[in-house]
PDB file of C-alpha atoms and ligand atoms in Angstrom:
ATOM      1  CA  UNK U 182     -26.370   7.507  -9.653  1.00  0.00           C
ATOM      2  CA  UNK U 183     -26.177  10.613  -7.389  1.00  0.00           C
ATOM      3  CA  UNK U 184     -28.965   9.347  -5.844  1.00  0.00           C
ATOM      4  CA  UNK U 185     -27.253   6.331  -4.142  1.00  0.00           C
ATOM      5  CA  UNK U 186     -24.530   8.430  -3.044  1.00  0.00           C
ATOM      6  CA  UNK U 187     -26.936  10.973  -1.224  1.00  0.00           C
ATOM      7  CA  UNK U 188     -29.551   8.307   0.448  1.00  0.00           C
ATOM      8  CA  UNK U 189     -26.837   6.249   1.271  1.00  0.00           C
ATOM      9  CA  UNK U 190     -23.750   8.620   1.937  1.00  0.00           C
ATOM     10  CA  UNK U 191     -21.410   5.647   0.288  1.00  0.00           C
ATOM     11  CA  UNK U 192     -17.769   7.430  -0.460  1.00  0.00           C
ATOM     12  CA  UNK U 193     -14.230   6.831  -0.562  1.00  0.00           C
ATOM     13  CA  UNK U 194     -12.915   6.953   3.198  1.00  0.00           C
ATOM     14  CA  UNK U 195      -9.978   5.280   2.813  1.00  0.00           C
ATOM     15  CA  UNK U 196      -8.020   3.542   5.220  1.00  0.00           C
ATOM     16  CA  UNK U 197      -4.752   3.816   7.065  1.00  0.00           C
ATOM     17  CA  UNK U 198      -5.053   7.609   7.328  1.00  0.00           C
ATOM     18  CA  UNK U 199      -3.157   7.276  10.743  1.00  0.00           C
ATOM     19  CA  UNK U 200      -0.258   5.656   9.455  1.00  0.00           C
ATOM     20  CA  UNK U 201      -0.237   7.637   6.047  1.00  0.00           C
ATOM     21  CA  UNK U 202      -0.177  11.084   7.873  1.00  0.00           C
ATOM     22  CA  UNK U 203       2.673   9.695  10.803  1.00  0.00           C
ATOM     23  CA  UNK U 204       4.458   8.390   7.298  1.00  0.00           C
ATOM     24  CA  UNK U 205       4.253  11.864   5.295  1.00  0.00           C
ATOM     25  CA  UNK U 206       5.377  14.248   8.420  1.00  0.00           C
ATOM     26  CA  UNK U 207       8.268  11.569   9.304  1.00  0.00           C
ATOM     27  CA  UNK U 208       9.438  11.866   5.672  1.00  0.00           C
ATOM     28  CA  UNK U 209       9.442  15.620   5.320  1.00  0.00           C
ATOM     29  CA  UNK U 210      13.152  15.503   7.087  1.00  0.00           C
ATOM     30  CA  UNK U 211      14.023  14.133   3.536  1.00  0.00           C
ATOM     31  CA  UNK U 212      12.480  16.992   1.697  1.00  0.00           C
ATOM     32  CA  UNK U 213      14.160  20.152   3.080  1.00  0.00           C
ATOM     33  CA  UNK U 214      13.898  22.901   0.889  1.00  0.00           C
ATOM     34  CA  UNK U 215      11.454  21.439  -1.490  1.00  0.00           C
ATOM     35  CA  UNK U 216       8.620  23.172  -2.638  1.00  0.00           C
ATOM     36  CA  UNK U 217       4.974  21.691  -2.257  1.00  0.00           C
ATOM     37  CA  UNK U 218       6.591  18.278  -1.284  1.00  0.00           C
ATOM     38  CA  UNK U 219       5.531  15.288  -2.920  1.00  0.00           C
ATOM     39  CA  UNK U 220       4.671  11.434  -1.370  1.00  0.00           C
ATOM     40  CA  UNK U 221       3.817   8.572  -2.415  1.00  0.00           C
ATOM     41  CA  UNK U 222       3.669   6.238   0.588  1.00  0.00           C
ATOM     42  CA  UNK U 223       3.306   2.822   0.675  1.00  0.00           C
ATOM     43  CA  UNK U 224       1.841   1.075   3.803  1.00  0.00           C
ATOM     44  CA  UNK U 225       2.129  -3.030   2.877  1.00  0.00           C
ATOM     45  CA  UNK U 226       1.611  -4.940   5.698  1.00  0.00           C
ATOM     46  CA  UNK U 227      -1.468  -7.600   5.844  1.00  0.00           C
ATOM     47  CA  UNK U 228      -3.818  -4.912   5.095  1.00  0.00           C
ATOM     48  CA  UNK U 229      -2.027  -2.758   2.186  1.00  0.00           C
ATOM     49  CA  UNK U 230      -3.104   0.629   0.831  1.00  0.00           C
ATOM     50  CA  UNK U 231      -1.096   3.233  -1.226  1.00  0.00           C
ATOM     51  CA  UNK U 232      -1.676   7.258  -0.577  1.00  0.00           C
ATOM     52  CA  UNK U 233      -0.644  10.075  -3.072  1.00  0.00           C
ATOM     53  CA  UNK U 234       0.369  13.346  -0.725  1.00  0.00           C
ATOM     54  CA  UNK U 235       1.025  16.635  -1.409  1.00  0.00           C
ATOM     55  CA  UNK U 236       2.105  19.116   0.645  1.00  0.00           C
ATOM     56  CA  UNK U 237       0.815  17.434   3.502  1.00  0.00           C
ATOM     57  CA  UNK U 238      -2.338  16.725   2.576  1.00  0.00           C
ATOM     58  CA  UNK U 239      -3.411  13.229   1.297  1.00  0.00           C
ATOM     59  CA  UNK U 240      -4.945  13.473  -2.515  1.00  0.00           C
ATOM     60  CA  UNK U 241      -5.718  10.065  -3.141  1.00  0.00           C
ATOM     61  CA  UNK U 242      -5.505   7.020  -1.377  1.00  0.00           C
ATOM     62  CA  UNK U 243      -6.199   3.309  -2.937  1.00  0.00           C
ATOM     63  CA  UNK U 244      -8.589   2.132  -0.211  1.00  0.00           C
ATOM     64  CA  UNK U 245     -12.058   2.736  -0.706  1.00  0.00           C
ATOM     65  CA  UNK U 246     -15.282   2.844   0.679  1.00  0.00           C
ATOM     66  CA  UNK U 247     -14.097  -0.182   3.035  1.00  0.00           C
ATOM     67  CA  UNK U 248     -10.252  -1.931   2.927  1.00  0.00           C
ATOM     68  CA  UNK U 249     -10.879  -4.172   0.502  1.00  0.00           C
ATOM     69  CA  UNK U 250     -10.006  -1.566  -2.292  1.00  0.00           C
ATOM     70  CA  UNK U 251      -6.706  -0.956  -3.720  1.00  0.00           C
ATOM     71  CA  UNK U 252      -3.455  -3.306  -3.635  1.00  0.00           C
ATOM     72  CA  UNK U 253      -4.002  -6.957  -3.129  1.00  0.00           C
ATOM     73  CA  UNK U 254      -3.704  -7.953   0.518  1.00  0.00           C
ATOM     74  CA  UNK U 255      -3.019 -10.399   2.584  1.00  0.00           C
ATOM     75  CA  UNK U 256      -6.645 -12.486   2.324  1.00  0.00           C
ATOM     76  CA  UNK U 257      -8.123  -9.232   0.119  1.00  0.00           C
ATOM     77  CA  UNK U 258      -8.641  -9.144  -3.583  1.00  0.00           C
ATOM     78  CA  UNK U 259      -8.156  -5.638  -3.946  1.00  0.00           C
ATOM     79  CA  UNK U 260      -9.402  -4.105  -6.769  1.00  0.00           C
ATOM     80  CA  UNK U 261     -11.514  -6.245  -9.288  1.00  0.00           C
ATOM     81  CA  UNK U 262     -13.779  -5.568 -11.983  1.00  0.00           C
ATOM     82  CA  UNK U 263     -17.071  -5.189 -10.204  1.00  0.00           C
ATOM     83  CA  UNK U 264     -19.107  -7.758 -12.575  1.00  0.00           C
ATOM     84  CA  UNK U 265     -16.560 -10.449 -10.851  1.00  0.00           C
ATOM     85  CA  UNK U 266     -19.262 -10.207  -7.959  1.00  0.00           C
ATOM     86  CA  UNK U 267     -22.238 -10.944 -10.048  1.00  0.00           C
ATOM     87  CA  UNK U 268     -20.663 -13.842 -12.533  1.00  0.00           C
ATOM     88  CA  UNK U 269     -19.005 -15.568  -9.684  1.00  0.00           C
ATOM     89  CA  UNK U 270     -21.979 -15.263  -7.889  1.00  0.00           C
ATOM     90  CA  UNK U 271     -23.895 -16.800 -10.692  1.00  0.00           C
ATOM     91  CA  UNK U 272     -21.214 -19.330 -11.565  1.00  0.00           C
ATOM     92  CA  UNK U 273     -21.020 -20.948  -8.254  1.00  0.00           C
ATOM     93  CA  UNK U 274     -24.174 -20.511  -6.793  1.00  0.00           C
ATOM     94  CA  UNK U 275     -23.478 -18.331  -3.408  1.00  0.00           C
ATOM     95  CA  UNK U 276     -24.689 -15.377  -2.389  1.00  0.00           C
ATOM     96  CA  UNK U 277     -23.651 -11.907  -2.731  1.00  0.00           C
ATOM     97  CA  UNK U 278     -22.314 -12.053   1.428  1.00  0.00           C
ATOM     98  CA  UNK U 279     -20.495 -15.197   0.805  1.00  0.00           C
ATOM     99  CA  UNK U 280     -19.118 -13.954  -2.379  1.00  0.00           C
ATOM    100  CA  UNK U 281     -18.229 -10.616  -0.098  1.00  0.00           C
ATOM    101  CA  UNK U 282     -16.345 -12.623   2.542  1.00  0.00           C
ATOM    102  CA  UNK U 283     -14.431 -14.593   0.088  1.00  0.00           C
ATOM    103  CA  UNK U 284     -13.160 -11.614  -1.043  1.00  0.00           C
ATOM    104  CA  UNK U 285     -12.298 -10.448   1.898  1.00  0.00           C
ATOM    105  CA  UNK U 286     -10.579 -13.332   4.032  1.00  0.00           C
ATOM    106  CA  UNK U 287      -9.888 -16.326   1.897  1.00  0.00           C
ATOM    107  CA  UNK U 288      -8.635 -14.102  -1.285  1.00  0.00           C
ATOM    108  CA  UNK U 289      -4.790 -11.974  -1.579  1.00  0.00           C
ATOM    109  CA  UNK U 290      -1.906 -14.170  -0.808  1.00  0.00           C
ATOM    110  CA  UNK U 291      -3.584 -16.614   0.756  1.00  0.00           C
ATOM    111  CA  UNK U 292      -6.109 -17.388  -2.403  1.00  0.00           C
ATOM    112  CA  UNK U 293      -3.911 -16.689  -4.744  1.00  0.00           C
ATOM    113  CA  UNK U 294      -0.976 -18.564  -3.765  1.00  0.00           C
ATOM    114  CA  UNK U 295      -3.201 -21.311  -1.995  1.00  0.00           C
ATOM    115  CA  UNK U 296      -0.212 -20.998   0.493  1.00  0.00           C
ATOM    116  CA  UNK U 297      -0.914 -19.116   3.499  1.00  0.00           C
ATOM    117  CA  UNK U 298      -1.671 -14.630   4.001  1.00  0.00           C
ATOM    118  CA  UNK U 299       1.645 -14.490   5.302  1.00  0.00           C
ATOM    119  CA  UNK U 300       3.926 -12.600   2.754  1.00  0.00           C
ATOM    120  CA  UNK U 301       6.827 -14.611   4.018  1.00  0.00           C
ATOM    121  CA  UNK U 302       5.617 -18.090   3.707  1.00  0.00           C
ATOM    122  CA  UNK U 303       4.530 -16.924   0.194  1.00  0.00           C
ATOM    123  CA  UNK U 304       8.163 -15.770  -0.374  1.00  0.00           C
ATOM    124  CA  UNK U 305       9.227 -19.462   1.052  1.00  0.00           C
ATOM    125  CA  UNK U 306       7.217 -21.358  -0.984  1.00  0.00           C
ATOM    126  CA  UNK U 307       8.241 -19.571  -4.766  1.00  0.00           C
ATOM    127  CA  UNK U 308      11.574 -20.382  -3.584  1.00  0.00           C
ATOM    128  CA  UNK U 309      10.805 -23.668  -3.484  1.00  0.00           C
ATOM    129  CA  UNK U 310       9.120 -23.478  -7.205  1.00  0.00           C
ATOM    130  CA  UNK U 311       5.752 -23.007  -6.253  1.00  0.00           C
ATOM    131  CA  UNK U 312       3.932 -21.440  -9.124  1.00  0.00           C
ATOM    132  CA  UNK U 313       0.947 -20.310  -7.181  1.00  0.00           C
ATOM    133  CA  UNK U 314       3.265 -18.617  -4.789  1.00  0.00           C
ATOM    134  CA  UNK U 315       5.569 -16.889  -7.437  1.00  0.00           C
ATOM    135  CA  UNK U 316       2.173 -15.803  -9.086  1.00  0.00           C
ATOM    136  CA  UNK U 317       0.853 -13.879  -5.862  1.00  0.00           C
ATOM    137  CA  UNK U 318       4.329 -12.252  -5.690  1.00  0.00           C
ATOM    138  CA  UNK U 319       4.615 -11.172  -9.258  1.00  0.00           C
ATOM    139  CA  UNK U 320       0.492  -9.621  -8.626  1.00  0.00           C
ATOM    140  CA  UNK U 321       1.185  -8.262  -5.907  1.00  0.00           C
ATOM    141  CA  UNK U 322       4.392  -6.686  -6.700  1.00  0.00           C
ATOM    142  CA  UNK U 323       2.096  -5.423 -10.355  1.00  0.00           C
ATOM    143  CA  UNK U 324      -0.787  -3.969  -8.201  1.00  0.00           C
ATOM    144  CA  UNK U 325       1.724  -1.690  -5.880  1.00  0.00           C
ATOM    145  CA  UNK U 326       4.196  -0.370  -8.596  1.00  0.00           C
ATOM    146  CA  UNK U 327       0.729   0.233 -10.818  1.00  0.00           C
ATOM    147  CA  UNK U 328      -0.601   2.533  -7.862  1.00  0.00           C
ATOM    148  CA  UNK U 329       2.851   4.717  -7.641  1.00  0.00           C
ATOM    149  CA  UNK U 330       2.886   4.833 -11.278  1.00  0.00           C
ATOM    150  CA  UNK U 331      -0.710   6.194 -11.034  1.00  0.00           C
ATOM    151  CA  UNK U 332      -0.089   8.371  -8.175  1.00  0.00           C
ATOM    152  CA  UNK U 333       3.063   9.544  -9.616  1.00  0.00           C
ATOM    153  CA  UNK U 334       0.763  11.216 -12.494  1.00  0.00           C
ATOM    154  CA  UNK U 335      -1.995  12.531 -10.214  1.00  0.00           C
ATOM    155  CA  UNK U 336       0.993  14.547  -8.045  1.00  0.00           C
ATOM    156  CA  UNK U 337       2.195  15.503 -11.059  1.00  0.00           C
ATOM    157  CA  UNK U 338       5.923  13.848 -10.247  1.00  0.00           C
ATOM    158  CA  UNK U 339       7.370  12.625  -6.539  1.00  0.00           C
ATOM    159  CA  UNK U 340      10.037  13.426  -4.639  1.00  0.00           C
ATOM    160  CA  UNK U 341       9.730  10.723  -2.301  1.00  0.00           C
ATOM    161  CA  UNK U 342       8.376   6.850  -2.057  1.00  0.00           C
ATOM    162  CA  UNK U 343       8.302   5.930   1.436  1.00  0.00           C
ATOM    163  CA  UNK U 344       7.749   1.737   2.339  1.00  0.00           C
ATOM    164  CA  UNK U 345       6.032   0.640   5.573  1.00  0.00           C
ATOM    165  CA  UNK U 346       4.709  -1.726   7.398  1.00  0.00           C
ATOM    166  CA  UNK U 347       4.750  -5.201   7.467  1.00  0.00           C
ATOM    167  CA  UNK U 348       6.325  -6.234   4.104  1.00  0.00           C
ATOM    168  CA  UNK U 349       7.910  -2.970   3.811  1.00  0.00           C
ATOM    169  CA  UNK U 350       9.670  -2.322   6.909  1.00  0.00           C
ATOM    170  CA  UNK U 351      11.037  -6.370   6.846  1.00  0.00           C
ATOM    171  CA  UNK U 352      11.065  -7.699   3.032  1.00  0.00           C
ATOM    172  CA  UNK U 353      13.930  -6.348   1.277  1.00  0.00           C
ATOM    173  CA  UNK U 354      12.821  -8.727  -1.782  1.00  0.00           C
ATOM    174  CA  UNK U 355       8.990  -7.063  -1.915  1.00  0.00           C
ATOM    175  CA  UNK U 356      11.006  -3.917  -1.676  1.00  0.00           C
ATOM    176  CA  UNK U 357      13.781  -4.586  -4.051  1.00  0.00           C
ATOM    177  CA  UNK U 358      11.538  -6.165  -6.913  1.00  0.00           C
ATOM    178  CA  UNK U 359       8.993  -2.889  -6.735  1.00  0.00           C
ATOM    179  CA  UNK U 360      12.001  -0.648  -7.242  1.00  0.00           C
ATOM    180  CA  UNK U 361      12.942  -2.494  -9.644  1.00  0.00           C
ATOM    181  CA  UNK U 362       9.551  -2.333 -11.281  1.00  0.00           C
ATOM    182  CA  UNK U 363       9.400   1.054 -11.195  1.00  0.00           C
ATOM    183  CA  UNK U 364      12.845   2.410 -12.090  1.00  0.00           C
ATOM    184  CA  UNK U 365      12.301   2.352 -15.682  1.00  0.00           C
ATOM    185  CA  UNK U 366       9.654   5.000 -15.878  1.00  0.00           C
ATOM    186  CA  UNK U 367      10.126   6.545 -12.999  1.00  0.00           C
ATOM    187  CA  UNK U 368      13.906   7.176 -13.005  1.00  0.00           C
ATOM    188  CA  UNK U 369      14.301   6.170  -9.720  1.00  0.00           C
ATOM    189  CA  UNK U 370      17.826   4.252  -8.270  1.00  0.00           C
ATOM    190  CA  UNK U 371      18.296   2.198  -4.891  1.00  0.00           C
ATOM    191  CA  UNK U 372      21.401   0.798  -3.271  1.00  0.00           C
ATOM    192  CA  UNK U 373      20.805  -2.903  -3.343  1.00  0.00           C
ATOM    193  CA  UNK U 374      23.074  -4.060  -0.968  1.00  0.00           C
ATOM    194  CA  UNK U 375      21.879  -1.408   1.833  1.00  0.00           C
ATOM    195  CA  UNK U 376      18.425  -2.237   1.003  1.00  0.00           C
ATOM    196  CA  UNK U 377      19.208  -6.255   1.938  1.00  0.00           C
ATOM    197  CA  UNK U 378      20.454  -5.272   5.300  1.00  0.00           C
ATOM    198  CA  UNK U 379      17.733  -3.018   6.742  1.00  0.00           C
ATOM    199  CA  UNK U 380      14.827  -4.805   8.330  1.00  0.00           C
ATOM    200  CA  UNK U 381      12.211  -2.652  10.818  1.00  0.00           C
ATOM    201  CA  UNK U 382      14.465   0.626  11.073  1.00  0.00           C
ATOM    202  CA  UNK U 383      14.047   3.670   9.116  1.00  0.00           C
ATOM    203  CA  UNK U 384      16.977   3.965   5.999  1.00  0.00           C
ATOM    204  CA  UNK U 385      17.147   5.762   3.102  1.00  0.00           C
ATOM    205  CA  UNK U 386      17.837   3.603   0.360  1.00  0.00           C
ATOM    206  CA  UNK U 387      17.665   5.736  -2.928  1.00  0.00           C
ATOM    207  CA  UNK U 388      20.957   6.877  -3.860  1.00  0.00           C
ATOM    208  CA  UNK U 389      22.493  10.459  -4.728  1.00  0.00           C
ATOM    209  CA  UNK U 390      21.164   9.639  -8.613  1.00  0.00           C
ATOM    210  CA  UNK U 391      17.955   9.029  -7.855  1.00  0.00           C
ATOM    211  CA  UNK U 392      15.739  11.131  -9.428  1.00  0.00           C
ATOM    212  CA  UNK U 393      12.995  10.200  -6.622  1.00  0.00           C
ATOM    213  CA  UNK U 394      14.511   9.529  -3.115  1.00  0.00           C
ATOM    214  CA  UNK U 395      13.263   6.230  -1.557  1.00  0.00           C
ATOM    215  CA  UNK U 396      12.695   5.672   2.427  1.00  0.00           C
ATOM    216  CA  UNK U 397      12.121   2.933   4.835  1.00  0.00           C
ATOM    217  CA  UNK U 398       9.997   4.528   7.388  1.00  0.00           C
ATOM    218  CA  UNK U 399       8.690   2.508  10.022  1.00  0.00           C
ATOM    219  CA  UNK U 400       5.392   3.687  11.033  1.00  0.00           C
ATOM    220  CA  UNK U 401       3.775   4.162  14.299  1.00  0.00           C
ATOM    221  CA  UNK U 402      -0.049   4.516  14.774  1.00  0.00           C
ATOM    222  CA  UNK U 403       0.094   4.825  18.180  1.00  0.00           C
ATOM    223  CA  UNK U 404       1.858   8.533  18.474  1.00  0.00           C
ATOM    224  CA  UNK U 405       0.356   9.829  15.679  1.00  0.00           C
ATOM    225  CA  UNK U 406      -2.804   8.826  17.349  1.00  0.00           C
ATOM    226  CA  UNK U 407      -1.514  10.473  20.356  1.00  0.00           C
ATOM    227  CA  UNK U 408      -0.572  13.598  18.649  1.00  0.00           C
ATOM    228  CA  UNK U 409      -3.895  14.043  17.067  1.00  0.00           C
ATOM    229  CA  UNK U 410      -5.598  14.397  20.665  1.00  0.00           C
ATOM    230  CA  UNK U 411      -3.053  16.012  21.891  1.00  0.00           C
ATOM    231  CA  UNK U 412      -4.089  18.797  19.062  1.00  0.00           C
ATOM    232  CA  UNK U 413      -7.651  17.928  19.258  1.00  0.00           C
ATOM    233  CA  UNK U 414      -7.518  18.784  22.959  1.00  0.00           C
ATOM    234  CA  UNK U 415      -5.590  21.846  22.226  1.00  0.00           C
ATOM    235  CA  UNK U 416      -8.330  23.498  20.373  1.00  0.00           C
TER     236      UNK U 416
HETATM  237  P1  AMP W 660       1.423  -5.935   9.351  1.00  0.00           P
HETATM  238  O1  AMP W 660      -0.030  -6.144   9.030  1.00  0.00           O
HETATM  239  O2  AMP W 660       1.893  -4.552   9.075  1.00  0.00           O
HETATM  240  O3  AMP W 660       1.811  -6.434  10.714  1.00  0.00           O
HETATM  241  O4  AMP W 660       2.231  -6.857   8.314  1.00  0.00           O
HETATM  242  C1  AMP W 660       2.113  -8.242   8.310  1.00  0.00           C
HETATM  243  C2  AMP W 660       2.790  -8.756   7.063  1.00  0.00           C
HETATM  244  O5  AMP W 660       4.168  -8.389   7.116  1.00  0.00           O
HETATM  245  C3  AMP W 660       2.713 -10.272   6.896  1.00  0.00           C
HETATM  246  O6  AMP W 660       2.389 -10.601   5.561  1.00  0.00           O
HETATM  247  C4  AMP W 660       4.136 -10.693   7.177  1.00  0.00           C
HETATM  248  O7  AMP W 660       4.502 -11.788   6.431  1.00  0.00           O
HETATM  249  C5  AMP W 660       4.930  -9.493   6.698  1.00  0.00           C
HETATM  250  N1  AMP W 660       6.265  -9.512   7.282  1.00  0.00           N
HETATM  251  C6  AMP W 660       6.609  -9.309   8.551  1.00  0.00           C
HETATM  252  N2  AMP W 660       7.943  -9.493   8.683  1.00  0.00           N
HETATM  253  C7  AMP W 660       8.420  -9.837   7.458  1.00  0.00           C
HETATM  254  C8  AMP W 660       9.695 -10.168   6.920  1.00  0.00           C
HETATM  255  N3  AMP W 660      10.782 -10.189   7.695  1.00  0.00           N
HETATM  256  N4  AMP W 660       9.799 -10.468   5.616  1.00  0.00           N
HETATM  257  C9  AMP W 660       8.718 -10.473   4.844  1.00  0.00           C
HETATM  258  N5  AMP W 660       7.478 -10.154   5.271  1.00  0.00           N
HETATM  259  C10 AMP W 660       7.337  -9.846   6.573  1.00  0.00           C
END
């Protein structure tokens, strides 16, 4: 009800926007000559959240109102069907905050694969026939080709997917399997073998056929940050 939203001033902030905008003006270099530019960048690290950009201007972004929103994270559901609150709530007998908290730090990776939050142990652990762990990978891997497929529609195409972060500046198997995912629909064609070798360095990894290009873009908070006051300061 409108009423909640203007008592309470609840809305989508988002989260990440740093990173995001440092991701979208670092990519551009790919996107000479092309008209309102299209992104789709993906920041998965422990905390994971997809934005849709256009023209330099973020148009959606999968985090919400706080970080738990979106992708599933490392110890974050994500995005759930909100009655999971109240029946689990009911079911087991804790409270709302409790319920909140699981959600927020024992849930992701770590609850799902009953492993550990880090993406690599998770990756160690499949490999070693864990079912739990090969679960959390194949959700995870779901959640962020379902966002690009999403945002792909809401920019009305994309002429470039950009991975960060954590799991997508390091894991060329998180990386590989979402291409893979995604190519399909989405037309979209990455060199394999480059892909394996990079690991924190920027690359782009889509070849000439592509119909989208695909980046490795380390990110960098910090400067963008830096920039921003810089401009802010300016003014
Ligand atoms: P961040 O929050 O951006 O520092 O990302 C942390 C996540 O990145 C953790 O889940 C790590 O397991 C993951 N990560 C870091 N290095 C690698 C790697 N070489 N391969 C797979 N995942 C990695």
């Amino acid at each position: 009800p409108k009423e909640y939203t203007e008592k309470h001033d609840w809305r989508r902030y988002g989260a990440h926007g740093t990173s995001h905008k440092y991701l979208s003006e670092m990519g551009m270099k790919y996107l000479e000559g092309v008209k309102e530019p299209k992104i789709i960048s993906c920041h998965i690290g422990s905390g994971a959240s997809i934005s849709a950009i256009k023209n330099g201007k973020c148009v959606a972004t999968s985090m919400g109102l706080t970080p738990l929103a979106g992708i599933m994270m490392g110890t974050r559901t994500g995005d759930l069907d909100p009655s999971v609150m109240n029946y689990l709530c009911k079911c087991t007998g804790k409270s709302c905050e409790e319920m909140y908290q699981i959600f927020n730090k024992e849930s992701g990776f770590l609850g799902v694969s009953g492993v550990s939050n880090d993406s690599r142990d998770v990756i160690a652990a499949a490999n070693e026939g864990n079912k739990d762990a090969e679960l959390a990978l194949r959700l995870f891997n779901r959640r962020v080709a379902d966002f690009i497929g999403q945002y792909f529609v809401r920019l009305g195409g994309a002429d470039l997917i950009i991975f960060s972060a954590g799991i997508g500046e390091n894991s060329w198997e998180f990386r590989e399997n979402i291409c893979k995912t995604i190519a399909p629909a989405l037309g979209i064609e990455i060199n394999y073998e480059l892909n394996k070798t990079i690991r924190g360095k920027e690359a782009l990894i889509s070849t000439p056929n592509s119909k989208i290009k695909v980046a490795i873009i380390p990110t960098d908070e910090e400067v963008m940050i830096a920039r921003d006051t810089f401009a802010f300061y300016k003014k």
